[in-house]
Tab-separated table of C-alpha atoms and ligand atoms in Angstrom:
chain	number	residue	atom	x	y	z
A	124	UNK	CA	40.370	40.616	-9.653
A	125	UNK	CA	37.093	39.088	-8.655
A	126	UNK	CA	35.995	35.636	-8.972
A	127	UNK	CA	32.599	35.234	-10.114
A	128	UNK	CA	30.222	32.314	-9.658
A	129	UNK	CA	30.659	29.136	-11.988
A	130	UNK	CA	27.768	30.411	-14.243
A	131	UNK	CA	30.008	33.263	-15.516
A	132	UNK	CA	30.064	32.325	-19.132
A	133	UNK	CA	33.792	33.531	-20.000
A	134	UNK	CA	37.221	32.655	-18.949
A	135	UNK	CA	37.589	36.316	-17.852
A	136	UNK	CA	36.482	39.888	-18.649
A	137	UNK	CA	39.127	42.724	-19.011
A	138	UNK	CA	36.866	45.576	-17.093
A	139	UNK	CA	39.332	48.400	-16.199
A	140	UNK	CA	40.845	47.949	-12.692
A	141	UNK	CA	38.623	44.941	-11.967
A	142	UNK	CA	39.133	41.880	-14.028
A	143	UNK	CA	36.354	39.190	-13.851
A	144	UNK	CA	37.424	35.378	-13.709
A	145	UNK	CA	35.659	32.225	-13.978
A	146	UNK	CA	36.171	29.844	-10.676
A	147	UNK	CA	37.173	27.055	-13.249
A	148	UNK	CA	40.719	28.735	-13.363
A	149	UNK	CA	41.154	27.510	-9.712
A	150	UNK	CA	42.765	24.136	-10.430
A	151	UNK	CA	44.587	23.841	-7.136
A	152	UNK	CA	48.112	23.871	-8.807
A	153	UNK	CA	48.137	27.555	-10.424
A	154	UNK	CA	47.988	25.385	-13.952
A	155	UNK	CA	45.531	27.728	-15.619
A	156	UNK	CA	46.623	31.107	-14.473
A	157	UNK	CA	47.348	32.060	-18.004
A	158	UNK	CA	43.769	33.663	-18.295
A	159	UNK	CA	44.854	36.313	-15.367
A	160	UNK	CA	47.839	37.157	-17.580
A	161	UNK	CA	45.463	37.660	-20.761
A	162	UNK	CA	42.800	39.939	-18.647
A	163	UNK	CA	45.857	41.916	-17.427
A	164	UNK	CA	47.534	42.179	-20.752
A	165	UNK	CA	44.089	43.678	-22.172
A	166	UNK	CA	44.858	46.998	-20.293
A	167	UNK	CA	47.017	47.745	-23.220
A	168	UNK	CA	45.432	45.832	-26.257
A	169	UNK	CA	41.895	46.403	-25.796
A	170	UNK	CA	41.464	48.982	-23.134
A	171	UNK	CA	44.081	51.511	-24.134
A	172	UNK	CA	44.130	50.572	-27.790
A	173	UNK	CA	40.358	49.289	-28.634
A	174	UNK	CA	38.599	47.613	-31.431
A	175	UNK	CA	36.436	50.392	-33.253
A	176	UNK	CA	33.792	47.566	-34.394
A	177	UNK	CA	33.199	43.958	-33.610
A	178	UNK	CA	34.687	43.129	-37.004
A	179	UNK	CA	38.117	44.391	-35.761
A	180	UNK	CA	38.056	42.343	-32.529
A	181	UNK	CA	41.143	40.412	-33.694
A	182	UNK	CA	43.163	43.592	-32.662
A	183	UNK	CA	42.272	43.248	-29.132
A	184	UNK	CA	42.330	39.365	-28.867
A	185	UNK	CA	45.043	38.571	-31.266
A	186	UNK	CA	47.608	40.922	-29.745
A	187	UNK	CA	46.452	39.940	-26.317
A	188	UNK	CA	46.624	36.230	-26.801
A	189	UNK	CA	50.265	36.948	-28.116
A	190	UNK	CA	51.064	39.023	-24.818
A	191	UNK	CA	49.676	36.230	-22.678
A	192	UNK	CA	52.134	33.848	-24.196
A	193	UNK	CA	54.697	36.260	-23.608
A	194	UNK	CA	53.707	36.616	-20.044
A	195	UNK	CA	53.746	33.000	-19.520
A	196	UNK	CA	57.305	32.765	-20.969
A	197	UNK	CA	58.636	35.452	-18.581
A	198	UNK	CA	57.020	33.665	-15.706
A	199	UNK	CA	57.085	30.164	-16.353
A	200	UNK	CA	59.842	29.776	-19.017
A	201	UNK	CA	60.087	28.903	-22.700
A	202	UNK	CA	58.755	25.241	-22.355
A	203	UNK	CA	55.545	26.290	-20.650
A	204	UNK	CA	55.013	29.021	-23.093
A	205	UNK	CA	55.568	26.800	-26.112
A	206	UNK	CA	53.116	24.099	-24.629
A	207	UNK	CA	50.427	26.657	-24.451
A	208	UNK	CA	51.059	27.921	-27.990
A	209	UNK	CA	50.951	24.376	-29.381
A	210	UNK	CA	47.747	23.664	-27.472
A	211	UNK	CA	46.379	27.147	-28.751
A	212	UNK	CA	47.402	26.049	-32.444
A	213	UNK	CA	45.607	22.554	-32.137
A	214	UNK	CA	42.303	24.201	-30.972
A	215	UNK	CA	42.513	26.772	-33.911
A	216	UNK	CA	43.043	23.649	-36.457
A	217	UNK	CA	40.086	22.009	-34.773
A	218	UNK	CA	37.794	25.103	-35.558
A	219	UNK	CA	39.299	25.150	-39.134
A	220	UNK	CA	37.817	21.699	-39.721
A	221	UNK	CA	34.345	22.865	-39.178
A	222	UNK	CA	34.342	26.470	-39.821
A	223	UNK	CA	33.262	27.821	-43.572
A	224	UNK	CA	36.429	29.272	-44.977
A	225	UNK	CA	34.770	32.529	-45.438
A	226	UNK	CA	34.659	32.961	-41.690
A	227	UNK	CA	38.404	32.153	-41.301
A	228	UNK	CA	39.672	35.747	-41.558
A	229	UNK	CA	41.161	38.088	-39.089
A	230	UNK	CA	38.025	40.733	-39.451
A	231	UNK	CA	35.089	38.810	-38.352
A	232	UNK	CA	32.080	38.875	-40.994
A	233	UNK	CA	29.666	40.299	-38.372
A	234	UNK	CA	28.452	43.645	-39.965
A	235	UNK	CA	24.729	42.262	-40.188
A	236	UNK	CA	25.075	39.346	-37.612
A	237	UNK	CA	25.381	38.746	-33.942
A	238	UNK	CA	28.639	40.123	-32.811
A	239	UNK	CA	29.062	37.382	-30.262
A	240	UNK	CA	30.119	35.406	-33.391
A	241	UNK	CA	33.213	37.429	-33.577
A	242	UNK	CA	34.439	35.602	-30.601
A	243	UNK	CA	35.990	32.384	-32.372
A	244	UNK	CA	39.459	30.922	-32.815
A	245	UNK	CA	40.302	33.078	-35.703
A	246	UNK	CA	40.018	36.506	-33.993
A	247	UNK	CA	41.932	35.023	-30.950
A	248	UNK	CA	44.278	32.125	-32.049
A	249	UNK	CA	44.849	32.845	-35.897
A	250	UNK	CA	45.518	36.548	-35.002
A	251	UNK	CA	47.891	35.511	-32.447
A	252	UNK	CA	49.725	33.192	-34.740
A	253	UNK	CA	50.129	36.172	-37.276
A	254	UNK	CA	51.624	38.379	-34.338
A	255	UNK	CA	53.932	35.333	-33.467
A	256	UNK	CA	55.035	35.375	-37.094
A	257	UNK	CA	55.619	39.040	-37.204
A	258	UNK	CA	57.833	38.732	-34.117
A	259	UNK	CA	59.970	35.701	-35.799
A	260	UNK	CA	60.230	37.686	-39.298
A	261	UNK	CA	61.540	40.652	-37.460
A	262	UNK	CA	63.263	39.344	-34.486
A	263	UNK	CA	61.894	39.845	-30.962
A	264	UNK	CA	64.157	43.070	-30.344
A	265	UNK	CA	62.886	44.936	-33.495
A	266	UNK	CA	59.369	43.351	-32.839
A	267	UNK	CA	59.140	44.635	-29.282
A	268	UNK	CA	59.842	48.394	-30.474
A	269	UNK	CA	57.161	48.055	-33.062
A	270	UNK	CA	54.706	46.814	-30.311
A	271	UNK	CA	55.587	49.660	-28.025
A	272	UNK	CA	55.243	52.327	-30.804
A	273	UNK	CA	51.850	50.741	-31.913
A	274	UNK	CA	50.310	51.037	-28.664
A	275	UNK	CA	51.470	54.426	-28.071
A	276	UNK	CA	50.378	55.709	-31.316
A	277	UNK	CA	47.122	54.598	-30.770
A	278	UNK	CA	46.644	54.908	-27.110
A	279	UNK	CA	43.156	55.939	-26.084
A	280	UNK	CA	41.704	55.438	-29.330
A	281	UNK	CA	39.372	52.991	-30.903
A	282	UNK	CA	40.785	51.522	-34.344
A	283	UNK	CA	39.635	49.554	-37.139
A	284	UNK	CA	41.571	46.907	-39.025
A	285	UNK	CA	42.188	49.289	-41.953
A	286	UNK	CA	43.734	51.742	-39.504
A	287	UNK	CA	46.207	48.892	-38.647
A	288	UNK	CA	46.946	48.128	-41.963
A	289	UNK	CA	47.691	51.661	-42.872
A	290	UNK	CA	49.888	52.012	-39.948
A	291	UNK	CA	51.655	48.659	-40.770
A	292	UNK	CA	52.417	49.825	-44.332
A	293	UNK	CA	53.764	53.202	-43.004
A	294	UNK	CA	56.069	51.465	-40.440
A	295	UNK	CA	56.666	47.660	-40.704
A	296	UNK	CA	56.642	47.612	-44.232
A	297	UNK	CA	59.104	50.710	-44.638
A	298	UNK	CA	61.485	49.846	-42.062
A	299	UNK	CA	61.226	45.940	-42.450
A	300	UNK	CA	60.341	45.400	-45.798
A	301	UNK	CA	62.907	43.016	-46.548
A	302	UNK	CA	61.312	40.651	-43.901
A	303	UNK	CA	57.755	41.170	-44.835
A	304	UNK	CA	55.879	41.943	-47.857
A	305	UNK	CA	52.546	43.901	-48.566
A	306	UNK	CA	51.218	40.504	-50.086
A	307	UNK	CA	52.152	38.530	-46.933
A	308	UNK	CA	50.526	41.086	-44.806
A	309	UNK	CA	47.189	41.157	-46.705
A	310	UNK	CA	47.238	37.500	-47.054
A	311	UNK	CA	47.509	37.178	-43.044
A	312	UNK	CA	44.766	39.786	-42.417
A	313	UNK	CA	42.247	39.050	-45.152
A	314	UNK	CA	43.243	35.521	-46.458
A	315	UNK	CA	41.158	32.520	-45.383
A	316	UNK	CA	42.545	29.778	-43.276
A	317	UNK	CA	46.291	29.956	-42.402
A	318	UNK	CA	48.927	31.143	-45.068
A	319	UNK	CA	50.321	28.327	-46.912
A	320	UNK	CA	53.989	29.192	-45.778
A	321	UNK	CA	52.863	29.081	-42.044
A	322	UNK	CA	54.932	26.516	-39.867
A	323	UNK	CA	53.073	25.180	-37.164
A	324	UNK	CA	54.623	25.600	-33.642
A	325	UNK	CA	55.928	22.368	-31.872
A	326	UNK	CA	57.164	21.513	-28.444
A	327	UNK	CA	59.640	18.755	-27.701
A	328	UNK	CA	58.021	18.850	-24.282
A	329	UNK	CA	55.149	16.704	-25.741
A	330	UNK	CA	57.548	14.041	-27.019
A	331	UNK	CA	57.162	12.187	-23.636
A	332	UNK	CA	53.320	12.187	-24.357
A	333	UNK	CA	53.676	11.106	-27.740
A	334	UNK	CA	55.726	8.099	-26.550
A	335	UNK	CA	53.108	7.370	-23.773
A	336	UNK	CA	50.406	7.503	-26.390
A	337	UNK	CA	52.189	4.910	-28.681
A	338	UNK	CA	52.486	2.674	-25.805
A	339	UNK	CA	48.979	2.778	-24.716
A	340	UNK	CA	47.570	2.470	-27.926
A	341	UNK	CA	49.930	-0.558	-28.658
A	342	UNK	CA	48.587	-2.041	-25.623
A	343	UNK	CA	50.295	-1.085	-22.530
A	344	UNK	CA	48.447	-0.751	-19.265
A	345	UNK	CA	47.589	2.981	-18.292
A	346	UNK	CA	49.134	2.699	-14.868
A	347	UNK	CA	52.514	1.608	-16.727
A	348	UNK	CA	52.578	5.089	-18.396
A	349	UNK	CA	55.112	7.779	-17.457
A	350	UNK	CA	52.969	10.555	-16.463
A	351	UNK	CA	54.497	11.638	-13.178
A	352	UNK	CA	56.134	14.798	-14.772
A	353	UNK	CA	52.812	15.919	-16.702
A	354	UNK	CA	51.240	18.987	-16.223
A	355	UNK	CA	47.659	19.961	-17.490
A	356	UNK	CA	48.576	20.790	-21.158
A	357	UNK	CA	50.494	17.392	-21.450
A	358	UNK	CA	47.102	16.004	-20.092
A	359	UNK	CA	45.127	17.943	-22.923
A	360	UNK	CA	47.545	16.920	-25.445
A	361	UNK	CA	47.233	13.102	-24.534
A	362	UNK	CA	43.477	13.424	-24.598
A	363	UNK	CA	43.168	15.383	-27.711
A	364	UNK	CA	45.634	12.940	-29.702
A	365	UNK	CA	43.833	9.840	-28.630
A	366	UNK	CA	42.407	7.787	-31.810
A	367	UNK	CA	38.830	8.919	-32.516
A	368	UNK	CA	37.649	5.179	-31.562
A	369	UNK	CA	38.758	4.078	-28.283
A	370	UNK	CA	37.728	0.861	-26.752
A	371	UNK	CA	35.503	0.464	-23.667
A	372	UNK	CA	38.138	-1.431	-21.791
A	373	UNK	CA	40.892	0.960	-22.551
A	374	UNK	CA	38.787	3.863	-21.484
A	375	UNK	CA	37.929	1.951	-18.184
A	376	UNK	CA	41.873	1.416	-17.773
A	377	UNK	CA	42.600	5.164	-18.162
A	378	UNK	CA	39.877	6.358	-15.904
A	379	UNK	CA	40.703	3.764	-13.068
A	380	UNK	CA	44.330	4.721	-13.434
A	381	UNK	CA	44.106	8.483	-13.678
A	382	UNK	CA	40.549	9.090	-12.089
A	383	UNK	CA	39.565	11.131	-15.062
A	384	UNK	CA	36.075	11.425	-14.131
A	385	UNK	CA	35.077	14.044	-11.962
A	386	UNK	CA	38.763	15.431	-12.291
A	387	UNK	CA	39.087	18.532	-10.354
A	388	UNK	CA	40.835	20.413	-13.157
A	389	UNK	CA	37.976	21.707	-15.434
A	390	UNK	CA	40.095	21.673	-18.733
A	391	UNK	CA	41.159	17.910	-18.367
A	392	UNK	CA	37.598	16.860	-17.039
A	393	UNK	CA	35.985	18.679	-20.352
A	394	UNK	CA	38.597	16.980	-22.494
A	395	UNK	CA	37.980	13.592	-20.979
A	396	UNK	CA	34.218	13.895	-21.193
A	397	UNK	CA	34.560	14.737	-25.114
A	398	UNK	CA	36.549	11.490	-25.741
A	399	UNK	CA	34.322	9.526	-23.279
A	400	UNK	CA	30.994	10.870	-25.089
A	401	UNK	CA	32.284	10.195	-28.410
A	402	UNK	CA	33.007	6.403	-27.396
A	403	UNK	CA	29.579	6.053	-25.690
A	404	UNK	CA	31.509	5.441	-22.184
A	405	UNK	CA	28.346	5.860	-20.397
A	406	UNK	CA	29.954	5.569	-16.894
A	407	UNK	CA	30.928	9.292	-17.043
A	408	UNK	CA	27.149	10.312	-17.415
A	409	UNK	CA	26.243	11.076	-13.816
A	410	UNK	CA	29.503	13.178	-13.470
A	411	UNK	CA	29.014	14.927	-16.763
A	412	UNK	CA	25.357	15.937	-15.556
A	413	UNK	CA	26.916	17.356	-12.443
A	414	UNK	CA	29.476	19.277	-14.219
A	415	UNK	CA	27.400	20.575	-16.737
A	416	UNK	CA	24.856	21.962	-14.157
A	417	UNK	CA	27.506	23.498	-12.106
A	418	UNK	CA	29.766	25.190	-14.846
A	419	UNK	CA	28.438	27.668	-17.340
A	420	UNK	CA	31.413	28.695	-19.148
A	421	UNK	CA	30.731	28.448	-22.806
A	422	UNK	CA	34.227	27.015	-23.610
A	423	UNK	CA	33.489	23.993	-21.826
A	424	UNK	CA	29.395	23.668	-22.091
A	425	UNK	CA	29.230	24.274	-25.780
A	426	UNK	CA	31.497	21.571	-27.060
A	427	UNK	CA	30.244	18.895	-24.479
A	428	UNK	CA	26.653	19.536	-25.745
A	429	UNK	CA	27.749	19.290	-29.358
A	430	UNK	CA	29.680	16.072	-28.472
A	431	UNK	CA	26.403	14.556	-26.977
A	432	UNK	CA	24.226	15.718	-30.076
A	433	UNK	CA	26.808	14.166	-32.456
A	434	UNK	CA	26.969	10.810	-30.541
A	435	UNK	CA	23.198	10.799	-30.521
A	436	UNK	CA	22.815	11.095	-26.556
A	437	UNK	CA	19.156	12.689	-27.327
A	438	UNK	CA	17.458	11.712	-24.238
A	439	UNK	CA	20.440	12.453	-21.997
A	440	UNK	CA	21.050	15.656	-23.547
A	441	UNK	CA	17.433	16.954	-23.033
A	442	UNK	CA	17.580	15.765	-19.555
A	443	UNK	CA	20.953	17.515	-18.722
A	444	UNK	CA	20.006	20.618	-20.723
A	445	UNK	CA	16.585	21.193	-19.104
A	446	UNK	CA	18.200	20.930	-15.734
A	447	UNK	CA	21.595	23.089	-16.301
A	448	UNK	CA	19.701	25.697	-18.376
A	449	UNK	CA	18.510	27.993	-15.689
A	450	UNK	CA	21.714	28.149	-14.289
A	451	UNK	CA	23.637	29.517	-17.627
A	452	UNK	CA	24.089	33.154	-18.446
A	453	UNK	CA	21.398	34.476	-21.069
A	454	UNK	CA	24.057	34.922	-23.744
A	455	UNK	CA	24.849	31.042	-23.306
A	456	UNK	CA	21.202	29.945	-23.333
A	457	UNK	CA	20.698	31.677	-26.665
A	458	UNK	CA	23.585	30.021	-28.293
A	459	UNK	CA	22.698	26.540	-26.938
A	460	UNK	CA	18.975	27.014	-27.886
A	461	UNK	CA	20.126	27.741	-31.460
A	462	UNK	CA	22.411	24.640	-31.525
A	463	UNK	CA	20.241	22.177	-29.811
A	464	UNK	CA	16.996	23.479	-31.401
A	465	UNK	CA	16.091	20.079	-32.799
A	466	UNK	CA	16.954	17.995	-29.744
A	467	UNK	CA	14.922	20.382	-27.570
A	468	UNK	CA	11.931	20.503	-29.652
A	469	UNK	CA	11.895	24.139	-30.974
A	470	UNK	CA	11.696	22.659	-34.446
A	471	UNK	CA	11.762	19.377	-36.258
B	646	ZN	ZN1	40.525	38.716	-24.687
């Protein structure tokens, strides 16, 4: 593995024998290492069995995202794996709210568009929910046999969505037809959004966060919240579940109690800045500017500029973007130029 400069636009990249990593994974407490598992899992789903076109990217990313969770479970236990699965589901639901329904399918609709658009929550997280459901329908032992046979069957080849469907029809639906129907398979792969029978993942590990949230919203000072056992995913859950509108005094209380502004964990910092921007908590702006000028990982940068845009921080957005843009990877520059074209004066 090689850790690249902070401008590296992705979490990781699965080059055979030399995975590239963003330095934002280095949190000081090994809390973000699941991306390492993800890039290694691509050795099988991605580099051994590859997607034939970008439309079929979900075959790489869905299975790999599922394997990531299995590796986390094997190394860190079921509780941590469930936490990460629930966070993954939350990201998917968030993207479902803003993405047109026609885009919410496993095969990406990019035949005549920029293939970068295939890298979305549906090719990763919806596809991984599909694989998780296959596991729960078949039972883990039977599903693991299917997985091994699938990878062996297609090893060293590039396959399309339809190659997978055909293979599933000849194997899964024959051997396990009592557990999964052809209609259900088609609904998962070609249907929009999540199937209506889908049961969202849950984790009792978030109960303590729910209790803290309720206390905080009910007026308890931040320093009285029981957070000592929390790991990064608990913090992410806490920040994502705060009400849309939070008062300035509550934000100041949270920041003073937990030093969220300038937090060394890039995930927590990003989620905190999103809450702060939405609520015009301007105290964060200098630290936000440093963060956006230092880090060029699209996963963090894009949502933060979107929040600035939605919250109407036009002047600040232009200043930060002009300063940060030269340090971003060209692929991210193109996306942000398109997203921010009004603010940065390309049109209107
Ligand atoms: Zn991947």
